[in-house]
GROMACS .gro file of C-alpha atoms in nm:
model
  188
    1UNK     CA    1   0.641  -1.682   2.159
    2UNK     CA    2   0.954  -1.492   2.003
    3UNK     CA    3   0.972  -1.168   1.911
    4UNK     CA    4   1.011  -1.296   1.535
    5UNK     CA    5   0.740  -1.553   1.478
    6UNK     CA    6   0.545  -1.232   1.641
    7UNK     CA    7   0.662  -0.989   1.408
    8UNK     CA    8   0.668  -1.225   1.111
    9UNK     CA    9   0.273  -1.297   1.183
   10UNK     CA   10   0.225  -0.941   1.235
   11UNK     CA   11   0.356  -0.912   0.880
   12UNK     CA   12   0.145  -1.146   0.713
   13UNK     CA   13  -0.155  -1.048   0.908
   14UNK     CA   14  -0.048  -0.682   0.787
   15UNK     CA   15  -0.069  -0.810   0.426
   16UNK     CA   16  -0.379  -1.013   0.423
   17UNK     CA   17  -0.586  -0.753   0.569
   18UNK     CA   18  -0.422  -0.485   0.330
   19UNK     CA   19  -0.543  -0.753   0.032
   20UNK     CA   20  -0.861  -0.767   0.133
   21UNK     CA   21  -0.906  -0.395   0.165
   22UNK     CA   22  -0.776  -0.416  -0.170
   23UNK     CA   23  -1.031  -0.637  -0.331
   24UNK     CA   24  -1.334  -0.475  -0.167
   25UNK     CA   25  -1.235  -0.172  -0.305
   26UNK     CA   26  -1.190  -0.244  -0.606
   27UNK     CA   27  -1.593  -0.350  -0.681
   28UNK     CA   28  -1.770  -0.015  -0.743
   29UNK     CA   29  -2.090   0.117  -0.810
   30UNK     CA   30  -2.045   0.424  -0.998
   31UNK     CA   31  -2.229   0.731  -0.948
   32UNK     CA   32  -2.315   1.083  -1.060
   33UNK     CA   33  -2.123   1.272  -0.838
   34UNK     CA   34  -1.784   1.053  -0.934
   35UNK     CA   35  -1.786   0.884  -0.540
   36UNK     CA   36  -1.875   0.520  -0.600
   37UNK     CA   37  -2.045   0.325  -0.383
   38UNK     CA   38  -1.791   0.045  -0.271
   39UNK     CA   39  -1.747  -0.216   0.019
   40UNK     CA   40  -1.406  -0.001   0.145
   41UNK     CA   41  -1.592   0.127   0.454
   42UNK     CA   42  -1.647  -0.245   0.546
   43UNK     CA   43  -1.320  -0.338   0.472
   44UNK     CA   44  -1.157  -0.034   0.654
   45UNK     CA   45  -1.331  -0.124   0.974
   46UNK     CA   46  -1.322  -0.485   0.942
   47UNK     CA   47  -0.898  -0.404   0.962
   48UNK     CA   48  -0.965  -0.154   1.301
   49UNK     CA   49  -1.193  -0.397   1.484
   50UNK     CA   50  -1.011  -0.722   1.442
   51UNK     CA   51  -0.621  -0.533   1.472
   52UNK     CA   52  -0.649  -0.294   1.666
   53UNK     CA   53  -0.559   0.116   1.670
   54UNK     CA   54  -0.187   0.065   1.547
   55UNK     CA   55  -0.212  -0.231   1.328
   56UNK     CA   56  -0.520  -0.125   1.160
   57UNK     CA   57  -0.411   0.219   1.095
   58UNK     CA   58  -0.075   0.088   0.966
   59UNK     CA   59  -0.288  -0.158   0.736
   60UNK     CA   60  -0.507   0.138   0.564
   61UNK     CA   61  -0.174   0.357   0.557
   62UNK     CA   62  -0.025   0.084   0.369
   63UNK     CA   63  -0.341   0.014   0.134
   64UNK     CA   64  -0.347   0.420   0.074
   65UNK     CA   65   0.080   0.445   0.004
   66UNK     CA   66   0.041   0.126  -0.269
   67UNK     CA   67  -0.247   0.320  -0.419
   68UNK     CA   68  -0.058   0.634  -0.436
   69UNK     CA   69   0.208   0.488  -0.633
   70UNK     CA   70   0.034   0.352  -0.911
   71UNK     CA   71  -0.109   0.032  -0.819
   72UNK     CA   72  -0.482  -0.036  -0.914
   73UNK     CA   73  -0.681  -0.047  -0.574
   74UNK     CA   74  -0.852   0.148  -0.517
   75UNK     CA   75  -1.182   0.218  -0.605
   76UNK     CA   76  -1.275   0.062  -0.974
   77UNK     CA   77  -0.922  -0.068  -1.011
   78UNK     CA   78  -0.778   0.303  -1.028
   79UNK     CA   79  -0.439   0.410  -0.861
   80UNK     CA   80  -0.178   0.724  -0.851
   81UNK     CA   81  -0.146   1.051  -0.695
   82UNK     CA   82  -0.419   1.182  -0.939
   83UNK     CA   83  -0.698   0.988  -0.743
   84UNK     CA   84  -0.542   1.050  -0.403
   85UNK     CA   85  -0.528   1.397  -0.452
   86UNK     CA   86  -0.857   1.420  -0.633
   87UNK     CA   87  -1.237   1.482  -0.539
   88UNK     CA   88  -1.262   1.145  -0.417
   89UNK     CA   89  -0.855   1.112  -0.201
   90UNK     CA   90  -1.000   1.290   0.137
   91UNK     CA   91  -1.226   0.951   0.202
   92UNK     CA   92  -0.864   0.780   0.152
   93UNK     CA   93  -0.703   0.959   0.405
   94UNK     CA   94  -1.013   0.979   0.619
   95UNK     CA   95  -0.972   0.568   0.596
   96UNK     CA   96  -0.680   0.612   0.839
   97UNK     CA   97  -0.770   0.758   1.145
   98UNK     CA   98  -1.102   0.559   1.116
   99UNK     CA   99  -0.898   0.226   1.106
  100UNK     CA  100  -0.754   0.360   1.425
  101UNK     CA  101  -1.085   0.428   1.574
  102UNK     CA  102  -1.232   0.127   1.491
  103UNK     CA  103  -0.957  -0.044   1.676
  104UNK     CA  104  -0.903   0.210   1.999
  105UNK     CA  105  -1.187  -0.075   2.204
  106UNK     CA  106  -1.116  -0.354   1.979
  107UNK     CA  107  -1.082  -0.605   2.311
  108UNK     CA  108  -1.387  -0.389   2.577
  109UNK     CA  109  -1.617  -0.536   2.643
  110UNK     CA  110  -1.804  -0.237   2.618
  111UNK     CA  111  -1.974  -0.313   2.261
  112UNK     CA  112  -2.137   0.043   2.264
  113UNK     CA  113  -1.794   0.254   2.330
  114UNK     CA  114  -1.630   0.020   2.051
  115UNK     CA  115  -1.915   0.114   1.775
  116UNK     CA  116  -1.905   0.487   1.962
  117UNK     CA  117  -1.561   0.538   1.832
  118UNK     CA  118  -1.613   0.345   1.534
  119UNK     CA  119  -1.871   0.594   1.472
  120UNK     CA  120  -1.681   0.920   1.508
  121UNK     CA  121  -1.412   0.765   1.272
  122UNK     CA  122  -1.656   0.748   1.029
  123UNK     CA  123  -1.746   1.095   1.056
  124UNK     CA  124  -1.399   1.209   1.054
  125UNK     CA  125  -1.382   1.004   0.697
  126UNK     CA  126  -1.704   1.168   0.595
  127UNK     CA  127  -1.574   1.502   0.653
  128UNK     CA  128  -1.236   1.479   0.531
  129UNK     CA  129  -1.393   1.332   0.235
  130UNK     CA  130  -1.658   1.596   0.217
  131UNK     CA  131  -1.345   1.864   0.244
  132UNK     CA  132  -1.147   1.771  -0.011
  133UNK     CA  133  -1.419   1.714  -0.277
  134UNK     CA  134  -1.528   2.094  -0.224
  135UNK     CA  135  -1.140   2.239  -0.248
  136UNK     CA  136  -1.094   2.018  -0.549
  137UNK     CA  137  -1.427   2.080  -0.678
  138UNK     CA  138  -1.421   2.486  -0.585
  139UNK     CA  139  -1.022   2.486  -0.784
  140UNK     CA  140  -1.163   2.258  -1.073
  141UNK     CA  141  -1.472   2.476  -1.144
  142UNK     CA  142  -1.345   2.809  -1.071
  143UNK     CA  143  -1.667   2.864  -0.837
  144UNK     CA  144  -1.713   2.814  -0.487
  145UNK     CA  145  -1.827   2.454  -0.420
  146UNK     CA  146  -1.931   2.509  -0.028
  147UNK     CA  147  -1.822   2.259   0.224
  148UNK     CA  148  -2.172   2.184   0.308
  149UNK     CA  149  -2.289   2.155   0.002
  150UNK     CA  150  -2.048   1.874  -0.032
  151UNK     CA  151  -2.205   1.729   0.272
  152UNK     CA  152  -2.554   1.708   0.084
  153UNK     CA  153  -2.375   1.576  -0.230
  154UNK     CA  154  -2.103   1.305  -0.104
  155UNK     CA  155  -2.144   1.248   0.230
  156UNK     CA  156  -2.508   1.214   0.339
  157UNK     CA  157  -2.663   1.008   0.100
  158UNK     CA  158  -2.337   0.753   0.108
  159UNK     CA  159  -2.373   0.758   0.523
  160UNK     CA  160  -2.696   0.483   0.576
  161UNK     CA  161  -2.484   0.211   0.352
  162UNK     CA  162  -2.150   0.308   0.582
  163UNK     CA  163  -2.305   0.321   0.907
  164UNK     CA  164  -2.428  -0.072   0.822
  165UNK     CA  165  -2.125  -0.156   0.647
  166UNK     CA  166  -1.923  -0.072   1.001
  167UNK     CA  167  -2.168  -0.241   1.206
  168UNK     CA  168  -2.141  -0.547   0.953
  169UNK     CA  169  -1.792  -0.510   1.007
  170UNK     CA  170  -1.822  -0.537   1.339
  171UNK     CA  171  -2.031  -0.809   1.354
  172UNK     CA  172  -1.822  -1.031   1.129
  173UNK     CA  173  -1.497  -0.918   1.342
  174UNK     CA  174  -1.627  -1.068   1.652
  175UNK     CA  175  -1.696  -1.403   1.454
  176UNK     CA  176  -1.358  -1.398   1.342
  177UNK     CA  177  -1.178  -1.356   1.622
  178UNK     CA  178  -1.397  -1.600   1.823
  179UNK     CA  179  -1.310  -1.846   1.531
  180UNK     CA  180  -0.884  -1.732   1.481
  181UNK     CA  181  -0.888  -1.789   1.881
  182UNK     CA  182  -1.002  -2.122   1.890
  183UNK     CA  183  -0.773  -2.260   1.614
  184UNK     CA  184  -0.486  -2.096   1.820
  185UNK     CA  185  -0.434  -1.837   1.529
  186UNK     CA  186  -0.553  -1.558   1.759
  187UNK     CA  187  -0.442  -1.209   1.657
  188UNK     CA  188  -0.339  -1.103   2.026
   0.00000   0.00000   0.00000
């Protein structure tokens, strides 16, 4: 194969999985603590496991940049450097390197190292997420919102629905690919 029809299907599989991102984040949950439940985590490692460490990463970067600008997807059809910046922007930018991680054993056959480092990106999201909602919260309220406090508040009781939404994820990625391989629309 070329290296056009390659990059050209790279580009559309970019797309689609950056659309899909986009409409699973967009269904929320709300809740008190202003960090809706949504079906992001699922779609963020749905994009590592079925293209990879680059490709993923590239797709959530791309999801976050469109966001940033104004466009309405993330999270209850919100957008803008307001919300990327805000208490709930450090799960955004966790989203990246947990794309990547998701995707660093996308073809081992090692199931357990895949969901390993599929695990620790989650983390990394849940921290960086956990982070930036005590800075912003701490510079909002003029009192000191401690790190693990936000822990307790956004991270731990959102972690049960994410640690099955990445092994759902993972389990619908290897159906996919199994299925995109046999129609000779493999991602490889």
């Amino acid at each position: 194969m070329n290296q056009q029809a390659i990059s050209t299907k790279s580009l559309v599989t970019t797309a689609m999985f950056t659309a899909i991102v986009a409409i699973l984040s967009i269904l929320e949950l709300p809740s008190p603590t202003g960090v809706p439940f949504t079906l992001q985590t699922f779609a963020v490692a749905l994009c590592g496991f079925v293209l990879g460490t680059k490709q993923g990463a590239f797709c959530i970067f791309l999801y976050v940049l469109l966001g940033a600008v104004g466009i309405p997807i993330y999270a209850g059809m919100t957008g803008g450097l307001s919300k990327l910046f805000g208490i709930t922007g450090g799960f955004l930018f966790g989203f990246i390197p947990m794309a990547a991680l998701c995707g660093l054993k996308k073809d081992s056959s090692y199931k357990t190292l895949t969901l390993l480092f599929a695990l620790i990106g989650l983390i990394l999201c849940h921290l960086l997420g956990a982070l930036q909602f005590s800075l912003i919260t701490t510079a909002q309220n003029s009192t000191d919102f401690h790190f693990f406090r936000a822990v307790l508040t956004v991270s731990l009781p959102y972690l049960p629905k994410d640690i099955l939404s990445v092994a759902g994820a993972y389990l619908v990625s290897l159906t996919l690919k199994h299925r995109l391989k046999h129609t000779n629309l493999s991602l490889q």
